[in-house]
GROMACS .gro file of C-alpha atoms in nm:
model
  414
    1UNK     CA    1  14.737  11.182   9.364
    2UNK     CA    2  14.899  11.491   9.265
    3UNK     CA    3  15.054  11.562   9.566
    4UNK     CA    4  15.254  11.226   9.534
    5UNK     CA    5  15.332  11.335   9.182
    6UNK     CA    6  15.512  11.673   9.241
    7UNK     CA    7  15.669  11.498   9.583
    8UNK     CA    8  15.819  11.282   9.330
    9UNK     CA    9  15.924  11.550   9.126
   10UNK     CA   10  16.088  11.747   9.354
   11UNK     CA   11  16.300  11.441   9.463
   12UNK     CA   12  16.496  11.392   9.073
   13UNK     CA   13  16.501  11.747   8.985
   14UNK     CA   14  16.693  11.821   9.328
   15UNK     CA   15  16.887  11.547   9.370
   16UNK     CA   16  17.027  11.633   8.979
   17UNK     CA   17  17.077  11.921   9.150
   18UNK     CA   18  17.265  11.796   9.416
   19UNK     CA   19  17.487  11.652   9.269
   20UNK     CA   20  17.584  11.792   8.998
   21UNK     CA   21  17.674  12.127   9.234
   22UNK     CA   22  17.792  11.906   9.542
   23UNK     CA   23  18.070  11.667   9.340
   24UNK     CA   24  18.371  11.832   9.430
   25UNK     CA   25  18.341  11.939   9.761
   26UNK     CA   26  18.611  11.944   9.984
   27UNK     CA   27  18.573  11.727  10.296
   28UNK     CA   28  18.910  11.779  10.435
   29UNK     CA   29  18.826  12.064  10.646
   30UNK     CA   30  19.075  12.039  10.994
   31UNK     CA   31  18.896  12.130  11.314
   32UNK     CA   32  19.016  12.520  11.312
   33UNK     CA   33  18.827  12.559  10.947
   34UNK     CA   34  18.543  12.455  11.132
   35UNK     CA   35  18.308  12.773  11.181
   36UNK     CA   36  18.009  12.964  11.145
   37UNK     CA   37  17.655  12.927  11.163
   38UNK     CA   38  17.463  12.599  11.081
   39UNK     CA   39  17.101  12.472  11.200
   40UNK     CA   40  16.951  12.160  11.370
   41UNK     CA   41  16.582  11.976  11.271
   42UNK     CA   42  16.507  11.774  11.511
   43UNK     CA   43  16.164  11.621  11.626
   44UNK     CA   44  15.961  11.610  12.009
   45UNK     CA   45  16.122  11.277  12.159
   46UNK     CA   46  15.854  11.292  12.450
   47UNK     CA   47  15.643  11.488  12.627
   48UNK     CA   48  15.837  11.713  12.855
   49UNK     CA   49  16.004  11.999  12.571
   50UNK     CA   50  16.139  12.131  12.889
   51UNK     CA   51  16.347  11.835  13.002
   52UNK     CA   52  16.471  11.874  12.531
   53UNK     CA   53  16.471  12.221  12.544
   54UNK     CA   54  16.802  12.146  12.835
   55UNK     CA   55  16.943  11.845  12.671
   56UNK     CA   56  16.957  11.985  12.356
   57UNK     CA   57  17.090  12.284  12.555
   58UNK     CA   58  17.382  12.116  12.702
   59UNK     CA   59  17.453  11.926  12.364
   60UNK     CA   60  17.532  12.209  12.176
   61UNK     CA   61  17.757  12.310  12.445
   62UNK     CA   62  17.957  12.007  12.390
   63UNK     CA   63  18.022  12.069  12.008
   64UNK     CA   64  18.029  12.436  12.072
   65UNK     CA   65  18.300  12.383  12.350
   66UNK     CA   66  18.508  12.212  12.061
   67UNK     CA   67  18.459  12.402  11.755
   68UNK     CA   68  18.405  12.815  11.644
   69UNK     CA   69  18.045  12.720  11.482
   70UNK     CA   70  17.718  12.820  11.634
   71UNK     CA   71  17.427  12.579  11.631
   72UNK     CA   72  17.087  12.665  11.640
   73UNK     CA   73  16.841  12.369  11.736
   74UNK     CA   74  16.418  12.380  11.567
   75UNK     CA   75  16.218  12.177  11.654
   76UNK     CA   76  15.943  12.057  11.430
   77UNK     CA   77  15.642  11.849  11.457
   78UNK     CA   78  15.598  11.528  11.269
   79UNK     CA   79  15.360  11.522  11.049
   80UNK     CA   80  15.415  11.649  10.686
   81UNK     CA   81  15.780  11.574  10.812
   82UNK     CA   82  15.904  11.501  10.499
   83UNK     CA   83  15.705  11.722  10.268
   84UNK     CA   84  15.864  11.996  10.502
   85UNK     CA   85  16.183  11.858  10.458
   86UNK     CA   86  16.213  11.897  10.085
   87UNK     CA   87  16.037  12.208  10.025
   88UNK     CA   88  16.279  12.363  10.227
   89UNK     CA   89  16.591  12.203  10.108
   90UNK     CA   90  16.430  12.249   9.689
   91UNK     CA   91  16.445  12.620   9.826
   92UNK     CA   92  16.749  12.633   9.977
   93UNK     CA   93  16.628  12.729  10.303
   94UNK     CA   94  16.697  12.440  10.481
   95UNK     CA   95  16.820  12.258  10.756
   96UNK     CA   96  17.248  12.144  10.815
   97UNK     CA   97  17.147  11.822  11.034
   98UNK     CA   98  16.825  11.691  11.009
   99UNK     CA   99  16.710  11.375  11.203
  100UNK     CA  100  16.522  11.043  10.975
  101UNK     CA  101  16.421  10.755  11.028
  102UNK     CA  102  16.480  10.429  10.840
  103UNK     CA  103  16.252  10.440  10.524
  104UNK     CA  104  16.341  10.795  10.422
  105UNK     CA  105  16.769  10.769  10.442
  106UNK     CA  106  16.760  10.585  10.141
  107UNK     CA  107  16.488  10.750   9.935
  108UNK     CA  108  16.735  11.057   9.958
  109UNK     CA  109  16.962  10.907   9.986
  110UNK     CA  110  16.981  10.768   9.592
  111UNK     CA  111  16.812  11.079   9.494
  112UNK     CA  112  17.161  11.250   9.565
  113UNK     CA  113  16.990  11.477   9.797
  114UNK     CA  114  17.257  11.323  10.143
  115UNK     CA  115  17.613  11.435  10.193
  116UNK     CA  116  17.825  11.104  10.227
  117UNK     CA  117  17.978  11.099  10.517
  118UNK     CA  118  18.254  10.834  10.510
  119UNK     CA  119  18.479  11.111  10.479
  120UNK     CA  120  18.473  11.235  10.876
  121UNK     CA  121  18.491  10.914  11.011
  122UNK     CA  122  18.809  10.780  11.019
  123UNK     CA  123  18.797  10.898  11.464
  124UNK     CA  124  18.464  10.843  11.519
  125UNK     CA  125  18.480  10.511  11.663
  126UNK     CA  126  18.254  10.370  11.439
  127UNK     CA  127  18.371  10.015  11.627
  128UNK     CA  128  18.159  10.086  11.883
  129UNK     CA  129  17.780  10.105  11.712
  130UNK     CA  130  17.601   9.871  11.742
  131UNK     CA  131  17.644   9.669  11.373
  132UNK     CA  132  17.281   9.650  11.342
  133UNK     CA  133  17.242  10.007  11.436
  134UNK     CA  134  17.474  10.116  11.102
  135UNK     CA  135  17.249   9.920  10.888
  136UNK     CA  136  16.965  10.151  10.797
  137UNK     CA  137  17.266  10.429  10.803
  138UNK     CA  138  17.447  10.314  10.439
  139UNK     CA  139  17.264  10.287  10.085
  140UNK     CA  140  17.504  10.114   9.795
  141UNK     CA  141  17.802  10.045  10.097
  142UNK     CA  142  17.855  10.490  10.135
  143UNK     CA  143  17.738  10.576  10.521
  144UNK     CA  144  17.532  10.900  10.478
  145UNK     CA  145  17.381  10.930  10.873
  146UNK     CA  146  17.484  10.802  11.224
  147UNK     CA  147  17.281  10.660  11.468
  148UNK     CA  148  17.137  10.805  11.777
  149UNK     CA  149  16.840  10.577  11.938
  150UNK     CA  150  16.708  10.249  11.866
  151UNK     CA  151  16.503  10.023  11.977
  152UNK     CA  152  16.419   9.558  11.965
  153UNK     CA  153  16.046   9.476  12.015
  154UNK     CA  154  16.007   9.145  12.125
  155UNK     CA  155  15.812   8.907  12.272
  156UNK     CA  156  15.608   8.985  12.626
  157UNK     CA  157  15.503   8.746  12.825
  158UNK     CA  158  15.145   8.719  13.124
  159UNK     CA  159  15.328   8.544  13.392
  160UNK     CA  160  15.011   8.444  13.467
  161UNK     CA  161  14.955   8.267  13.155
  162UNK     CA  162  15.248   8.106  13.099
  163UNK     CA  163  15.211   7.915  13.419
  164UNK     CA  164  14.828   7.862  13.352
  165UNK     CA  165  14.931   7.648  13.103
  166UNK     CA  166  15.168   7.473  13.296
  167UNK     CA  167  15.468   7.644  13.124
  168UNK     CA  168  15.803   7.825  13.332
  169UNK     CA  169  15.838   8.136  13.289
  170UNK     CA  170  16.225   8.159  13.367
  171UNK     CA  171  16.235   7.929  13.068
  172UNK     CA  172  16.100   8.097  12.760
  173UNK     CA  173  16.054   8.023  12.395
  174UNK     CA  174  16.336   8.069  12.178
  175UNK     CA  175  16.246   7.860  11.842
  176UNK     CA  176  15.968   7.843  11.621
  177UNK     CA  177  15.903   7.559  11.743
  178UNK     CA  178  15.905   7.592  12.135
  179UNK     CA  179  15.646   7.944  12.083
  180UNK     CA  180  15.439   7.683  11.871
  181UNK     CA  181  15.433   7.450  12.167
  182UNK     CA  182  15.319   7.710  12.389
  183UNK     CA  183  15.077   7.833  12.144
  184UNK     CA  184  14.866   7.536  12.129
  185UNK     CA  185  14.889   7.488  12.542
  186UNK     CA  186  14.761   7.870  12.549
  187UNK     CA  187  14.459   7.749  12.256
  188UNK     CA  188  14.357   7.467  12.470
  189UNK     CA  189  14.378   7.593  12.748
  190UNK     CA  190  14.139   7.926  12.620
  191UNK     CA  191  14.358   8.197  12.573
  192UNK     CA  192  14.541   8.292  12.270
  193UNK     CA  193  14.852   8.295  12.229
  194UNK     CA  194  14.995   8.590  12.044
  195UNK     CA  195  14.835   8.972  11.901
  196UNK     CA  196  14.903   8.967  11.561
  197UNK     CA  197  14.803   9.355  11.450
  198UNK     CA  198  14.745   9.307  11.077
  199UNK     CA  199  14.657   9.658  11.028
  200UNK     CA  200  14.970   9.784  11.127
  201UNK     CA  201  15.311   9.846  10.992
  202UNK     CA  202  15.464   9.514  10.850
  203UNK     CA  203  15.778   9.539  11.114
  204UNK     CA  204  15.536   9.408  11.293
  205UNK     CA  205  15.401   9.131  11.167
  206UNK     CA  206  15.546   8.980  10.888
  207UNK     CA  207  15.898   9.133  10.858
  208UNK     CA  208  16.036   8.981  11.140
  209UNK     CA  209  15.962   8.597  11.079
  210UNK     CA  210  16.083   8.709  10.724
  211UNK     CA  211  16.466   8.762  10.889
  212UNK     CA  212  16.390   8.441  11.180
  213UNK     CA  213  16.270   8.263  10.890
  214UNK     CA  214  16.659   8.362  10.669
  215UNK     CA  215  16.498   8.535  10.392
  216UNK     CA  216  16.484   8.894  10.246
  217UNK     CA  217  16.180   9.109  10.089
  218UNK     CA  218  16.424   9.283   9.835
  219UNK     CA  219  16.779   9.430   9.809
  220UNK     CA  220  16.982   9.666   9.742
  221UNK     CA  221  16.986   9.594   9.369
  222UNK     CA  222  16.633   9.528   9.374
  223UNK     CA  223  16.630   9.149   9.350
  224UNK     CA  224  16.334   9.042   9.531
  225UNK     CA  225  16.329   8.800   9.705
  226UNK     CA  226  15.976   8.775   9.939
  227UNK     CA  227  15.869   8.449   9.757
  228UNK     CA  228  16.154   8.249   9.813
  229UNK     CA  229  16.194   7.873  10.011
  230UNK     CA  230  16.274   8.116  10.381
  231UNK     CA  231  16.044   8.427  10.330
  232UNK     CA  232  15.741   8.174  10.226
  233UNK     CA  233  15.811   8.018  10.570
  234UNK     CA  234  15.741   8.307  10.705
  235UNK     CA  235  15.356   8.335  10.521
  236UNK     CA  236  15.279   7.960  10.632
  237UNK     CA  237  15.371   8.094  10.988
  238UNK     CA  238  15.151   8.322  11.046
  239UNK     CA  239  14.870   8.166  10.783
  240UNK     CA  240  14.909   7.824  11.049
  241UNK     CA  241  14.897   8.043  11.367
  242UNK     CA  242  14.530   8.221  11.224
  243UNK     CA  243  14.395   7.909  11.094
  244UNK     CA  244  14.450   7.749  11.429
  245UNK     CA  245  14.333   8.044  11.606
  246UNK     CA  246  14.597   8.151  11.780
  247UNK     CA  247  14.567   8.477  11.742
  248UNK     CA  248  14.244   8.626  11.743
  249UNK     CA  249  13.977   8.663  11.459
  250UNK     CA  250  14.014   9.019  11.364
  251UNK     CA  251  14.413   9.001  11.313
  252UNK     CA  252  14.348   9.082  10.928
  253UNK     CA  253  14.313   9.406  11.003
  254UNK     CA  254  14.372   9.461  11.373
  255UNK     CA  255  14.555   9.762  11.499
  256UNK     CA  256  14.587   9.689  11.900
  257UNK     CA  257  14.435   9.386  12.088
  258UNK     CA  258  14.510   9.608  12.416
  259UNK     CA  259  14.184   9.450  12.553
  260UNK     CA  260  14.259   9.092  12.504
  261UNK     CA  261  14.624   9.137  12.700
  262UNK     CA  262  14.506   9.368  12.943
  263UNK     CA  263  14.182   9.114  13.061
  264UNK     CA  264  14.435   8.918  13.078
  265UNK     CA  265  14.365   8.630  12.777
  266UNK     CA  266  14.682   8.639  12.584
  267UNK     CA  267  14.982   8.494  12.648
  268UNK     CA  268  15.223   8.694  12.475
  269UNK     CA  269  15.260   9.064  12.258
  270UNK     CA  270  15.542   9.195  12.067
  271UNK     CA  271  15.650   9.538  12.275
  272UNK     CA  272  15.976   9.733  12.354
  273UNK     CA  273  16.055  10.009  12.518
  274UNK     CA  274  15.795  10.229  12.454
  275UNK     CA  275  15.561   9.917  12.535
  276UNK     CA  276  15.699   9.889  12.911
  277UNK     CA  277  15.465  10.186  13.025
  278UNK     CA  278  15.117  10.047  12.933
  279UNK     CA  279  15.237   9.710  13.019
  280UNK     CA  280  15.320   9.843  13.359
  281UNK     CA  281  15.007   9.972  13.349
  282UNK     CA  282  14.832   9.705  13.303
  283UNK     CA  283  14.922   9.619  13.655
  284UNK     CA  284  14.995   9.221  13.507
  285UNK     CA  285  15.326   9.062  13.570
  286UNK     CA  286  15.474   8.998  13.276
  287UNK     CA  287  15.847   8.874  13.111
  288UNK     CA  288  16.057   8.970  12.869
  289UNK     CA  289  16.177   8.689  12.601
  290UNK     CA  290  16.456   8.679  12.364
  291UNK     CA  291  16.432   8.746  12.019
  292UNK     CA  292  16.280   8.372  11.850
  293UNK     CA  293  16.487   8.232  11.566
  294UNK     CA  294  16.436   7.936  11.308
  295UNK     CA  295  16.730   7.977  11.077
  296UNK     CA  296  16.802   8.296  11.202
  297UNK     CA  297  16.764   8.518  11.568
  298UNK     CA  298  16.634   8.880  11.409
  299UNK     CA  299  16.355   9.074  11.482
  300UNK     CA  300  16.244   9.427  11.440
  301UNK     CA  301  16.369   9.761  11.587
  302UNK     CA  302  16.373  10.118  11.421
  303UNK     CA  303  16.694  10.300  11.433
  304UNK     CA  304  16.739  10.706  11.449
  305UNK     CA  305  17.036  10.894  11.321
  306UNK     CA  306  17.099  11.283  11.173
  307UNK     CA  307  17.202  11.306  10.852
  308UNK     CA  308  17.392  11.609  10.626
  309UNK     CA  309  17.216  11.695  10.290
  310UNK     CA  310  17.441  11.791  10.093
  311UNK     CA  311  17.318  12.198   9.962
  312UNK     CA  312  17.379  12.248  10.338
  313UNK     CA  313  17.609  12.556  10.323
  314UNK     CA  314  17.833  12.461  10.628
  315UNK     CA  315  17.873  12.071  10.570
  316UNK     CA  316  18.240  12.024  10.728
  317UNK     CA  317  17.998  12.151  11.061
  318UNK     CA  318  17.705  12.017  11.043
  319UNK     CA  319  17.892  11.670  11.037
  320UNK     CA  320  18.116  11.728  11.280
  321UNK     CA  321  17.777  11.797  11.465
  322UNK     CA  322  17.618  11.480  11.376
  323UNK     CA  323  17.960  11.302  11.535
  324UNK     CA  324  17.916  11.496  11.846
  325UNK     CA  325  17.553  11.400  11.871
  326UNK     CA  326  17.611  11.105  11.814
  327UNK     CA  327  17.921  11.051  12.048
  328UNK     CA  328  17.899  10.823  12.338
  329UNK     CA  329  17.891  11.125  12.580
  330UNK     CA  330  17.585  11.281  12.387
  331UNK     CA  331  17.358  10.974  12.331
  332UNK     CA  332  17.373  10.926  12.782
  333UNK     CA  333  17.238  11.255  12.779
  334UNK     CA  334  17.018  11.248  12.457
  335UNK     CA  335  16.858  10.862  12.554
  336UNK     CA  336  16.889  10.909  12.932
  337UNK     CA  337  16.564  11.184  12.840
  338UNK     CA  338  16.393  11.004  12.547
  339UNK     CA  339  16.428  10.602  12.729
  340UNK     CA  340  16.556  10.449  12.378
  341UNK     CA  341  16.857  10.265  12.332
  342UNK     CA  342  17.150  10.397  12.287
  343UNK     CA  343  17.342  10.309  11.964
  344UNK     CA  344  17.641  10.251  12.117
  345UNK     CA  345  17.754  10.043  12.341
  346UNK     CA  346  17.964  10.229  12.543
  347UNK     CA  347  17.677  10.447  12.618
  348UNK     CA  348  17.403  10.163  12.702
  349UNK     CA  349  17.524  10.160  13.101
  350UNK     CA  350  17.293  10.421  13.129
  351UNK     CA  351  16.991  10.153  13.169
  352UNK     CA  352  17.217   9.940  13.448
  353UNK     CA  353  16.938   9.970  13.690
  354UNK     CA  354  16.691   9.963  13.485
  355UNK     CA  355  16.583   9.611  13.447
  356UNK     CA  356  16.367   9.574  13.221
  357UNK     CA  357  16.563   9.839  12.901
  358UNK     CA  358  16.911   9.651  13.042
  359UNK     CA  359  16.770   9.310  12.882
  360UNK     CA  360  16.599   9.512  12.611
  361UNK     CA  361  16.945   9.664  12.550
  362UNK     CA  362  17.101   9.375  12.497
  363UNK     CA  363  16.899   9.279  12.208
  364UNK     CA  364  16.916   9.551  11.948
  365UNK     CA  365  17.220   9.320  11.768
  366UNK     CA  366  16.971   9.101  11.653
  367UNK     CA  367  16.719   9.441  11.560
  368UNK     CA  368  16.697   9.498  11.191
  369UNK     CA  369  16.527   9.818  11.067
  370UNK     CA  370  16.281   9.766  10.806
  371UNK     CA  371  16.335   9.655  10.471
  372UNK     CA  372  16.617   9.970  10.316
  373UNK     CA  373  16.571   9.999   9.991
  374UNK     CA  374  16.382  10.353   9.826
  375UNK     CA  375  16.094  10.183   9.806
  376UNK     CA  376  16.031   9.994  10.135
  377UNK     CA  377  15.682  10.251  10.243
  378UNK     CA  378  15.597  10.212   9.899
  379UNK     CA  379  15.579   9.821   9.882
  380UNK     CA  380  15.506   9.777  10.222
  381UNK     CA  381  15.137   9.821  10.133
  382UNK     CA  382  15.126   9.606   9.894
  383UNK     CA  383  15.301   9.343  10.130
  384UNK     CA  384  14.990   9.386  10.358
  385UNK     CA  385  14.732   9.321  10.180
  386UNK     CA  386  14.848   8.969  10.025
  387UNK     CA  387  14.875   8.915  10.362
  388UNK     CA  388  14.581   8.971  10.469
  389UNK     CA  389  14.390   8.796  10.111
  390UNK     CA  390  14.605   8.520  10.242
  391UNK     CA  391  14.462   8.534  10.564
  392UNK     CA  392  14.069   8.491  10.445
  393UNK     CA  393  14.156   8.166  10.334
  394UNK     CA  394  14.164   8.376   9.930
  395UNK     CA  395  14.552   8.269   9.811
  396UNK     CA  396  14.777   7.989   9.988
  397UNK     CA  397  15.080   8.137  10.129
  398UNK     CA  398  15.362   8.045   9.804
  399UNK     CA  399  15.022   8.274   9.596
  400UNK     CA  400  15.007   8.568   9.853
  401UNK     CA  401  15.415   8.586   9.819
  402UNK     CA  402  15.404   8.502   9.462
  403UNK     CA  403  15.150   8.796   9.388
  404UNK     CA  404  15.387   9.016   9.692
  405UNK     CA  405  15.669   8.939   9.443
  406UNK     CA  406  15.484   9.090   9.146
  407UNK     CA  407  15.320   9.404   9.271
  408UNK     CA  408  15.690   9.468   9.428
  409UNK     CA  409  15.863   9.474   9.055
  410UNK     CA  410  15.599   9.636   8.911
  411UNK     CA  411  15.663   9.921   9.163
  412UNK     CA  412  16.009   9.911   9.087
  413UNK     CA  413  15.989   9.927   8.709
  414UNK     CA  414  15.841  10.274   8.777
   0.00000   0.00000   0.00000
């Protein structure tokens, strides 16, 4: 508890200091005025450190050829990254650019910790970015980051199971009703329909169904919508799957159903590009379907971005580096190595000869990066607990949604 309180206090104090110190910052530097040094914090995105080092050398060289500035790349571990970043920034000893994910950005931006990038983006070909990739870079209509990678989660179907239940692997479900028809057929033939990993993130369980139903969890203006008519349909959809045994009995708390899938006893699993290696190693023949649709066609897919802290000693050079690292050429370099999907449409051609990644790259247009809100990370366990209570039969879908809404409202009020 002490650790959580100290970080919150750090947010508030640092935010106030940064806003006061940077309110009159000049963002009109010309290319000739961009000089000096910047430090960029990145993470290990693959297990091949040598390939990543070479990649960063190329990306940095492309920047330093254009600007009279020197870039130092520092790789920091994923563990405890929040605390490391906050501590460094509070000590005015942090990076000039760092990598952020969707549930970090709104927390930092809301506390005034991030530099607004809009004044720098007039010449940045913003129309080339996938619209959905920009969702997680904005807070209160201001841009605080530029995206470099994206994912799109969707259903992977076991071809043998599809055929066993009398369905066509070339004509996969695209709507809830079609999936329910397939799920029923799978159950009748002794298969589970789907892997619902109730112990995992809401991004991979309930949230996609909420978005597909046309619902939302919470808005930027703190309007709680998880218990409205549309969102409750997602609770009902999950509850229906569990009551009809279309998903395994341990789905309430399960973290994965790899053993069931690998045994050929499951119709579909939710996956993305990072799932491909495991799926291919399973030896099973599979096909990938477009994200499902009820009222809307949506899915989950994280977005990785680069941001600039407001206490950077060299904000103009830092902002230009963010633009450079996320341009089409460097996105091709970065995502060829990492095998994530570029966020620029013009860079997606790196996967033209890779069947599955090419298909998944077409689905990022439907991918939302989670709940973009400063409280997005905090409210997830509250929602998860209510969904689990519902699946245990102790609450109706509406009651679970109402209880989740009440918990979210209490968290916002803190």
